[in-house]
Amino acid sequence: MKEPFLSAIPLITKIEDEGYEAYFVGGSVRDLLLGRDIADVDIATSATPQEIQAIFPKTIDVGVEHGTIVVLFSGKTYEVTTFRTEAEYKDCRRPSGVQFIRSLEEDLKRRDFTMNAIAMDKTGQFIDPFHGKQAIENRVIQTVGKAKERFSEDALRMMRAVRFFSQLNFKIETKTREALIQNAYLLKHISTERKLIEFEKLLAGKNHRNALGVLHETELYMYLPGMALYSEGLIRMIKYDTTGLSIEEMWAFLIYQLKINENEMSTFLKTWKLPVKKIKKIVQIVKWLKVRLKMDWTDESLYEAGLNTIFSTERAYNLLHNQEIDSRINHLLEQYEDLPIKQRSELKVTGNDLQEWFQKKPGPWIKEILDRIENAVIHRKVSNDNHSLREWLIKCNQN
Ligand code: ATP
Ligand code: MG
């Protein structure tokens, strides 16, 4: 066995010594079998949350009602979740309450896909009642049990199917795919927050073009925030391989392809419940992309956009023109570095200077003059030192 599993073995042993069962489960076991990088391991146990809290001195209660306790162990944190069933589902959503059980197999049975329903004990033996290993070998995404039922229990699983399709480039098993079409409309019951997580993972997956195609074919996209009107835009988006773009750049590219109006962009992103800061970044990129499509960068536009937006805009621009994503980035960096100033605070003049030079009380005139100075400095009409700026102002005033 290898890390990060290795470090967790003593934790499992400790739970076993107390008379309970504990296994590695879920994404980490799947990714181990796939040879993918593993961020952290999830552990499932027959011990209840209270029993886990009694065994380990340091725990954090992150969701006792769902059976999850974070255990601090040998300087690391582990999510330890009690075996559970989700007997009752309401409105196609995760149930609010869960029932703790002592059977591993029952716990595996409630999991979404066979590849995600494999447990591994501390010796590296697999417990795989639903043939998840086989599914991984055959590279298929298949629900545990009947797809139609599993998707109507929790409609988010449909989005998860398509995002795993994007990340892993597996096939979607026929019945599972049919159920996506039949049950797509149930996605309307799912919260935006949960959809967003899956959608961003989908966008970032290496098979994202085909995954967006599946969202379109199955009409799942119609039940994603603000997307119902954009059938054609989604088709346009599918033409582009956005690999290498940041998540903000991907959103900006999507908005551009959907042809969302300037004044509706924020609203669209708000319906996705994206954080305000992220929305601002995305809107800036789209705005500058539209400018960039009309003309090349100038000192003024480089200065106004700022380095991060310049890079993001240029990457989106390159992608639109089938050019290497980062081509010309170094050239733009040089051009940017060469600007006389990068922001207004770098001007070698202050409001106090102006009051003194003009012998006038403070007022809106200060901002007006600073605007003019800023503009002149960027256009290299005057160099940015206090003495030159003063001379320049005096000269301007005489004309
Ligand atoms: P990732 O590597 O992206 O985290 P993951 O498979 O670990 O993928 P998680 O959301 O972390 O996904 O969930 C952990 C495990 O919990 C899954 O592997 C699966 O067994 C189970 N699971 C998660 N969400 C659902 C769901 N909606 N329905 C059923 N089982 C689920
Ligand atoms: Mg996970």
Short mmCIF file of N, CA and C in Angstrom, two decimals, residues 165-300:
data_model
loop_
_atom_site.label_atom_id
_atom_site.label_comp_id
_atom_site.label_asym_id
_atom_site.label_seq_id
_atom_site.Cartn_x
_atom_site.Cartn_y
_atom_site.Cartn_z
N PHE A 165 -17.90 11.47 -16.07
CA PHE A 165 -17.68 11.25 -17.50
C PHE A 165 -16.63 12.25 -18.02
N SER A 166 -16.74 13.48 -17.58
CA SER A 166 -15.80 14.52 -17.99
C SER A 166 -14.40 14.28 -17.40
N GLN A 167 -14.36 13.94 -16.12
CA GLN A 167 -13.05 13.78 -15.46
C GLN A 167 -12.33 12.50 -15.89
N LEU A 168 -13.09 11.41 -16.06
CA LEU A 168 -12.45 10.10 -16.23
C LEU A 168 -12.46 9.61 -17.67
N ASN A 169 -13.30 10.24 -18.49
CA ASN A 169 -13.41 9.80 -19.88
C ASN A 169 -13.87 8.34 -19.98
N PHE A 170 -14.76 7.94 -19.08
CA PHE A 170 -15.38 6.60 -19.14
C PHE A 170 -16.61 6.67 -20.03
N LYS A 171 -17.13 5.51 -20.39
CA LYS A 171 -18.43 5.48 -21.07
C LYS A 171 -19.52 5.58 -20.01
N ILE A 172 -20.70 6.04 -20.42
CA ILE A 172 -21.84 5.97 -19.52
C ILE A 172 -22.67 4.77 -19.96
N GLU A 173 -22.85 3.84 -19.07
CA GLU A 173 -23.55 2.59 -19.39
C GLU A 173 -24.96 2.90 -19.94
N THR A 174 -25.44 2.06 -20.85
CA THR A 174 -26.67 2.37 -21.61
C THR A 174 -27.86 2.72 -20.74
N LYS A 175 -28.14 1.87 -19.77
CA LYS A 175 -29.33 2.09 -18.91
C LYS A 175 -29.16 3.38 -18.10
N THR A 176 -27.93 3.62 -17.68
CA THR A 176 -27.65 4.83 -16.90
C THR A 176 -27.88 6.06 -17.78
N ARG A 177 -27.46 5.96 -19.03
CA ARG A 177 -27.64 7.07 -19.97
C ARG A 177 -29.12 7.30 -20.27
N GLU A 178 -29.86 6.21 -20.47
CA GLU A 178 -31.31 6.34 -20.73
C GLU A 178 -32.00 7.03 -19.55
N ALA A 179 -31.56 6.64 -18.35
CA ALA A 179 -32.18 7.23 -17.16
C ALA A 179 -31.87 8.73 -17.04
N LEU A 180 -30.72 9.14 -17.57
CA LEU A 180 -30.39 10.57 -17.56
C LEU A 180 -31.44 11.33 -18.36
N ILE A 181 -31.80 10.77 -19.50
CA ILE A 181 -32.78 11.43 -20.37
C ILE A 181 -34.15 11.45 -19.69
N GLN A 182 -34.54 10.28 -19.17
CA GLN A 182 -35.87 10.18 -18.56
C GLN A 182 -36.03 11.06 -17.33
N ASN A 183 -34.97 11.16 -16.54
CA ASN A 183 -35.10 11.84 -15.25
C ASN A 183 -34.51 13.24 -15.21
N ALA A 184 -34.04 13.70 -16.35
CA ALA A 184 -33.34 15.01 -16.38
C ALA A 184 -34.13 16.09 -15.63
N TYR A 185 -35.43 16.12 -15.84
CA TYR A 185 -36.25 17.20 -15.26
C TYR A 185 -36.21 17.21 -13.74
N LEU A 186 -35.87 16.08 -13.14
CA LEU A 186 -35.83 16.03 -11.67
C LEU A 186 -34.71 16.89 -11.09
N LEU A 187 -33.75 17.24 -11.97
CA LEU A 187 -32.64 18.08 -11.51
C LEU A 187 -33.14 19.42 -10.96
N LYS A 188 -34.34 19.81 -11.36
CA LYS A 188 -34.88 21.10 -10.88
C LYS A 188 -35.02 21.13 -9.36
N HIS A 189 -35.09 19.97 -8.73
CA HIS A 189 -35.24 19.93 -7.27
C HIS A 189 -33.93 20.17 -6.52
N ILE A 190 -32.84 20.15 -7.24
CA ILE A 190 -31.53 20.18 -6.58
C ILE A 190 -31.05 21.61 -6.35
N SER A 191 -30.38 21.83 -5.23
CA SER A 191 -29.94 23.19 -4.90
C SER A 191 -28.83 23.64 -5.86
N THR A 192 -28.81 24.95 -6.10
CA THR A 192 -27.78 25.53 -6.97
C THR A 192 -26.37 25.21 -6.47
N GLU A 193 -26.18 25.27 -5.16
CA GLU A 193 -24.85 25.03 -4.61
C GLU A 193 -24.30 23.67 -5.01
N ARG A 194 -25.15 22.66 -4.94
CA ARG A 194 -24.69 21.30 -5.29
C ARG A 194 -24.45 21.18 -6.80
N LYS A 195 -25.31 21.84 -7.59
CA LYS A 195 -25.12 21.78 -9.04
C LYS A 195 -23.81 22.48 -9.44
N LEU A 196 -23.55 23.61 -8.77
CA LEU A 196 -22.36 24.39 -9.10
C LEU A 196 -21.09 23.57 -8.91
N ILE A 197 -21.00 22.86 -7.79
CA ILE A 197 -19.80 22.06 -7.52
C ILE A 197 -19.56 21.07 -8.66
N GLU A 198 -20.61 20.38 -9.05
CA GLU A 198 -20.46 19.37 -10.10
C GLU A 198 -20.17 20.01 -11.45
N PHE A 199 -20.82 21.14 -11.73
CA PHE A 199 -20.65 21.78 -13.03
C PHE A 199 -19.22 22.30 -13.20
N GLU A 200 -18.66 22.88 -12.15
CA GLU A 200 -17.28 23.37 -12.26
C GLU A 200 -16.29 22.22 -12.42
N LYS A 201 -16.56 21.11 -11.73
CA LYS A 201 -15.69 19.94 -11.92
C LYS A 201 -15.81 19.42 -13.35
N LEU A 202 -17.03 19.47 -13.87
CA LEU A 202 -17.27 19.03 -15.25
C LEU A 202 -16.49 19.92 -16.24
N LEU A 203 -16.58 21.23 -16.04
CA LEU A 203 -15.88 22.15 -16.95
C LEU A 203 -14.37 21.89 -16.95
N ALA A 204 -13.85 21.54 -15.77
CA ALA A 204 -12.41 21.36 -15.64
C ALA A 204 -11.95 19.97 -16.05
N GLY A 205 -12.88 19.07 -16.32
CA GLY A 205 -12.50 17.70 -16.69
C GLY A 205 -11.91 17.64 -18.09
N LYS A 206 -11.07 16.63 -18.33
CA LYS A 206 -10.40 16.61 -19.64
C LYS A 206 -11.36 16.26 -20.78
N ASN A 207 -12.45 15.59 -20.45
CA ASN A 207 -13.43 15.22 -21.47
C ASN A 207 -14.62 16.21 -21.48
N HIS A 208 -14.33 17.48 -21.13
CA HIS A 208 -15.45 18.43 -20.93
C HIS A 208 -16.27 18.67 -22.19
N ARG A 209 -15.65 18.57 -23.35
CA ARG A 209 -16.43 18.85 -24.56
C ARG A 209 -17.54 17.81 -24.74
N ASN A 210 -17.16 16.55 -24.61
CA ASN A 210 -18.19 15.50 -24.72
C ASN A 210 -19.19 15.57 -23.58
N ALA A 211 -18.71 15.96 -22.39
CA ALA A 211 -19.61 16.04 -21.24
C ALA A 211 -20.66 17.14 -21.46
N LEU A 212 -20.22 18.27 -22.00
CA LEU A 212 -21.19 19.32 -22.31
C LEU A 212 -22.18 18.81 -23.38
N GLY A 213 -21.66 17.99 -24.28
CA GLY A 213 -22.53 17.36 -25.28
C GLY A 213 -23.59 16.49 -24.62
N VAL A 214 -23.20 15.74 -23.59
CA VAL A 214 -24.17 14.90 -22.89
C VAL A 214 -25.20 15.77 -22.16
N LEU A 215 -24.75 16.86 -21.55
CA LEU A 215 -25.71 17.77 -20.89
C LEU A 215 -26.74 18.23 -21.90
N HIS A 216 -26.29 18.46 -23.12
CA HIS A 216 -27.19 18.95 -24.17
C HIS A 216 -28.13 17.84 -24.63
N GLU A 217 -27.57 16.70 -25.00
CA GLU A 217 -28.38 15.59 -25.52
C GLU A 217 -29.45 15.11 -24.54
N THR A 218 -29.07 15.07 -23.26
CA THR A 218 -30.00 14.57 -22.25
C THR A 218 -30.95 15.66 -21.77
N GLU A 219 -30.69 16.89 -22.19
CA GLU A 219 -31.43 18.08 -21.76
C GLU A 219 -31.25 18.40 -20.28
N LEU A 220 -30.24 17.82 -19.68
CA LEU A 220 -29.94 18.18 -18.28
C LEU A 220 -29.65 19.68 -18.17
N TYR A 221 -29.04 20.23 -19.21
CA TYR A 221 -28.65 21.65 -19.15
C TYR A 221 -29.85 22.56 -18.89
N MET A 222 -31.04 22.10 -19.32
CA MET A 222 -32.23 22.94 -19.15
C MET A 222 -32.58 23.17 -17.68
N TYR A 223 -32.05 22.33 -16.83
CA TYR A 223 -32.36 22.45 -15.39
C TYR A 223 -31.17 22.98 -14.61
N LEU A 224 -30.20 23.53 -15.34
CA LEU A 224 -29.07 24.19 -14.68
C LEU A 224 -29.38 25.70 -14.65
N PRO A 225 -28.89 26.39 -13.60
CA PRO A 225 -29.24 27.80 -13.42
C PRO A 225 -29.04 28.65 -14.68
N GLY A 226 -30.10 29.31 -15.09
CA GLY A 226 -30.02 30.28 -16.19
C GLY A 226 -29.70 29.70 -17.55
N MET A 227 -29.63 28.38 -17.70
CA MET A 227 -29.10 27.79 -18.93
C MET A 227 -30.17 27.41 -19.96
N ALA A 228 -31.43 27.34 -19.53
CA ALA A 228 -32.47 26.77 -20.39
C ALA A 228 -32.55 27.43 -21.77
N LEU A 229 -32.24 28.72 -21.83
CA LEU A 229 -32.40 29.45 -23.09
C LEU A 229 -31.22 29.30 -24.05
N TYR A 230 -30.19 28.61 -23.60
CA TYR A 230 -28.95 28.69 -24.35
C TYR A 230 -28.53 27.40 -25.07
N SER A 231 -29.49 26.74 -25.67
CA SER A 231 -29.19 25.52 -26.41
C SER A 231 -28.10 25.75 -27.47
N GLU A 232 -28.29 26.77 -28.29
CA GLU A 232 -27.33 27.03 -29.38
C GLU A 232 -25.96 27.44 -28.85
N GLY A 233 -25.99 28.25 -27.79
CA GLY A 233 -24.74 28.71 -27.20
C GLY A 233 -23.93 27.55 -26.65
N LEU A 234 -24.62 26.59 -26.07
CA LEU A 234 -23.95 25.42 -25.52
C LEU A 234 -23.29 24.63 -26.65
N ILE A 235 -23.95 24.52 -27.77
CA ILE A 235 -23.39 23.84 -28.94
C ILE A 235 -22.12 24.56 -29.40
N ARG A 236 -22.17 25.90 -29.37
CA ARG A 236 -20.96 26.66 -29.77
C ARG A 236 -19.81 26.37 -28.80
N MET A 237 -20.14 26.33 -27.51
CA MET A 237 -19.12 26.10 -26.48
C MET A 237 -18.43 24.75 -26.69
N ILE A 238 -19.19 23.77 -27.15
CA ILE A 238 -18.66 22.41 -27.30
C ILE A 238 -17.54 22.34 -28.34
N LYS A 239 -17.48 23.33 -29.19
CA LYS A 239 -16.44 23.32 -30.24
C LYS A 239 -15.04 23.60 -29.68
N TYR A 240 -14.98 24.13 -28.47
CA TYR A 240 -13.68 24.58 -27.96
C TYR A 240 -13.14 23.72 -26.82
N ASP A 241 -11.86 23.41 -26.91
CA ASP A 241 -11.19 22.70 -25.83
C ASP A 241 -10.60 23.73 -24.87
N THR A 242 -11.25 23.90 -23.74
CA THR A 242 -10.84 24.96 -22.80
C THR A 242 -9.77 24.50 -21.80
N THR A 243 -9.17 23.34 -22.06
CA THR A 243 -8.10 22.85 -21.18
C THR A 243 -7.02 23.90 -21.04
N GLY A 244 -6.60 24.14 -19.80
CA GLY A 244 -5.54 25.12 -19.59
C GLY A 244 -6.08 26.46 -19.11
N LEU A 245 -7.37 26.70 -19.33
CA LEU A 245 -7.96 27.94 -18.80
C LEU A 245 -8.24 27.78 -17.31
N SER A 246 -8.20 28.89 -16.59
CA SER A 246 -8.60 28.85 -15.18
C SER A 246 -10.12 28.76 -15.13
N ILE A 247 -10.67 28.50 -13.95
CA ILE A 247 -12.13 28.36 -13.86
C ILE A 247 -12.83 29.68 -14.21
N GLU A 248 -12.25 30.81 -13.80
CA GLU A 248 -12.85 32.11 -14.16
C GLU A 248 -12.83 32.30 -15.68
N GLU A 249 -11.71 31.92 -16.29
CA GLU A 249 -11.60 32.06 -17.74
C GLU A 249 -12.62 31.17 -18.45
N MET A 250 -12.84 29.98 -17.88
CA MET A 250 -13.83 29.08 -18.49
C MET A 250 -15.23 29.69 -18.42
N TRP A 251 -15.57 30.26 -17.28
CA TRP A 251 -16.88 30.91 -17.14
C TRP A 251 -16.99 32.05 -18.14
N ALA A 252 -15.93 32.84 -18.25
CA ALA A 252 -15.95 33.98 -19.18
C ALA A 252 -16.15 33.47 -20.61
N PHE A 253 -15.44 32.41 -20.94
CA PHE A 253 -15.55 31.85 -22.29
C PHE A 253 -16.97 31.33 -22.54
N LEU A 254 -17.52 30.71 -21.52
CA LEU A 254 -18.90 30.20 -21.64
C LEU A 254 -19.88 31.36 -21.89
N ILE A 255 -19.75 32.41 -21.10
CA ILE A 255 -20.63 33.57 -21.26
C ILE A 255 -20.51 34.15 -22.66
N TYR A 256 -19.28 34.19 -23.14
CA TYR A 256 -19.06 34.72 -24.49
C TYR A 256 -19.76 33.83 -25.52
N GLN A 257 -19.61 32.53 -25.37
CA GLN A 257 -20.22 31.61 -26.33
C GLN A 257 -21.75 31.61 -26.24
N LEU A 258 -22.26 31.81 -25.03
CA LEU A 258 -23.72 31.86 -24.88
C LEU A 258 -24.29 33.18 -25.40
N LYS A 259 -23.40 34.12 -25.68
CA LYS A 259 -23.79 35.46 -26.15
C LYS A 259 -24.72 36.16 -25.15
N ILE A 260 -24.34 36.11 -23.90
CA ILE A 260 -25.13 36.79 -22.88
C ILE A 260 -24.79 38.28 -22.90
N ASN A 261 -25.83 39.11 -22.90
CA ASN A 261 -25.65 40.56 -22.93
C ASN A 261 -24.79 41.07 -21.78
N GLU A 262 -24.11 42.18 -22.08
CA GLU A 262 -23.28 42.83 -21.06
C GLU A 262 -24.04 43.03 -19.74
N ASN A 263 -25.29 43.52 -19.84
CA ASN A 263 -26.02 43.85 -18.61
C ASN A 263 -26.71 42.64 -17.97
N GLU A 264 -26.59 41.48 -18.59
CA GLU A 264 -27.20 40.29 -17.98
C GLU A 264 -26.17 39.30 -17.44
N MET A 265 -24.89 39.63 -17.67
CA MET A 265 -23.84 38.70 -17.25
C MET A 265 -23.84 38.46 -15.75
N SER A 266 -23.89 39.58 -15.00
CA SER A 266 -23.84 39.44 -13.53
C SER A 266 -25.04 38.64 -13.03
N THR A 267 -26.20 38.94 -13.59
CA THR A 267 -27.41 38.23 -13.16
C THR A 267 -27.27 36.73 -13.42
N PHE A 268 -26.77 36.40 -14.61
CA PHE A 268 -26.57 34.99 -14.94
C PHE A 268 -25.64 34.32 -13.92
N LEU A 269 -24.53 34.98 -13.62
CA LEU A 269 -23.56 34.39 -12.69
C LEU A 269 -24.11 34.35 -11.26
N LYS A 270 -24.97 35.33 -10.94
CA LYS A 270 -25.59 35.32 -9.61
C LYS A 270 -26.57 34.17 -9.47
N THR A 271 -27.26 33.83 -10.55
CA THR A 271 -28.19 32.69 -10.43
C THR A 271 -27.41 31.40 -10.15
N TRP A 272 -26.14 31.39 -10.54
CA TRP A 272 -25.29 30.24 -10.21
C TRP A 272 -24.74 30.35 -8.77
N LYS A 273 -25.04 31.46 -8.12
CA LYS A 273 -24.55 31.72 -6.76
C LYS A 273 -23.02 31.72 -6.66
N LEU A 274 -22.39 32.27 -7.67
CA LEU A 274 -20.94 32.41 -7.60
C LEU A 274 -20.61 33.56 -6.65
N PRO A 275 -19.46 33.51 -5.98
CA PRO A 275 -19.08 34.61 -5.09
C PRO A 275 -18.89 35.91 -5.88
N VAL A 276 -19.24 37.02 -5.23
CA VAL A 276 -19.21 38.34 -5.87
C VAL A 276 -17.85 38.65 -6.50
N LYS A 277 -16.79 38.31 -5.79
CA LYS A 277 -15.44 38.60 -6.28
C LYS A 277 -15.16 37.86 -7.59
N LYS A 278 -15.60 36.64 -7.61
CA LYS A 278 -15.39 35.81 -8.80
C LYS A 278 -16.22 36.35 -9.98
N ILE A 279 -17.45 36.77 -9.67
CA ILE A 279 -18.31 37.34 -10.72
C ILE A 279 -17.63 38.56 -11.34
N LYS A 280 -17.07 39.41 -10.48
CA LYS A 280 -16.41 40.63 -10.98
C LYS A 280 -15.27 40.28 -11.93
N LYS A 281 -14.47 39.31 -11.52
CA LYS A 281 -13.34 38.89 -12.36
C LYS A 281 -13.83 38.40 -13.72
N ILE A 282 -14.87 37.55 -13.68
CA ILE A 282 -15.38 36.94 -14.91
C ILE A 282 -15.92 38.02 -15.85
N VAL A 283 -16.70 38.95 -15.27
CA VAL A 283 -17.31 40.01 -16.08
C VAL A 283 -16.22 40.86 -16.74
N GLN A 284 -15.15 41.15 -15.98
CA GLN A 284 -14.04 41.91 -16.54
C GLN A 284 -13.42 41.20 -17.73
N ILE A 285 -13.23 39.90 -17.60
CA ILE A 285 -12.60 39.14 -18.69
C ILE A 285 -13.46 39.22 -19.95
N VAL A 286 -14.78 39.02 -19.78
CA VAL A 286 -15.66 39.06 -20.97
C VAL A 286 -15.62 40.46 -21.60
N LYS A 287 -15.67 41.46 -20.73
CA LYS A 287 -15.67 42.85 -21.21
C LYS A 287 -14.41 43.13 -22.05
N TRP A 288 -13.27 42.74 -21.49
CA TRP A 288 -12.01 43.01 -22.20
C TRP A 288 -11.83 42.11 -23.42
N LEU A 289 -12.40 40.92 -23.36
CA LEU A 289 -12.33 40.04 -24.53
C LEU A 289 -13.03 40.71 -25.71
N LYS A 290 -14.16 41.34 -25.43
CA LYS A 290 -14.90 42.01 -26.51
C LYS A 290 -14.09 43.18 -27.07
N VAL A 291 -13.40 43.90 -26.18
CA VAL A 291 -12.54 44.99 -26.64
C VAL A 291 -11.39 44.42 -27.48
N ARG A 292 -10.79 43.36 -26.95
CA ARG A 292 -9.62 42.75 -27.60
C ARG A 292 -9.96 42.24 -29.00
N LEU A 293 -11.20 41.80 -29.18
CA LEU A 293 -11.61 41.28 -30.48
C LEU A 293 -11.70 42.39 -31.51
N LYS A 294 -11.85 43.63 -31.02
CA LYS A 294 -11.92 44.77 -31.94
C LYS A 294 -10.55 45.37 -32.22
N MET A 295 -9.66 45.31 -31.22
CA MET A 295 -8.34 45.94 -31.42
C MET A 295 -7.27 45.33 -30.52
N ASP A 296 -6.03 45.56 -30.89
CA ASP A 296 -4.91 45.04 -30.09
C ASP A 296 -4.77 45.87 -28.81
N TRP A 297 -4.01 45.35 -27.88
CA TRP A 297 -3.77 46.08 -26.63
C TRP A 297 -3.05 47.39 -26.90
N THR A 298 -3.39 48.40 -26.10
CA THR A 298 -2.66 49.67 -26.13
C THR A 298 -2.15 49.91 -24.71
N ASP A 299 -1.28 50.89 -24.55
CA ASP A 299 -0.81 51.21 -23.19
C ASP A 299 -2.01 51.49 -22.28
N GLU A 300 -2.99 52.20 -22.83
CA GLU A 300 -4.14 52.57 -22.02
C GLU A 300 -4.96 51.35 -21.61
#
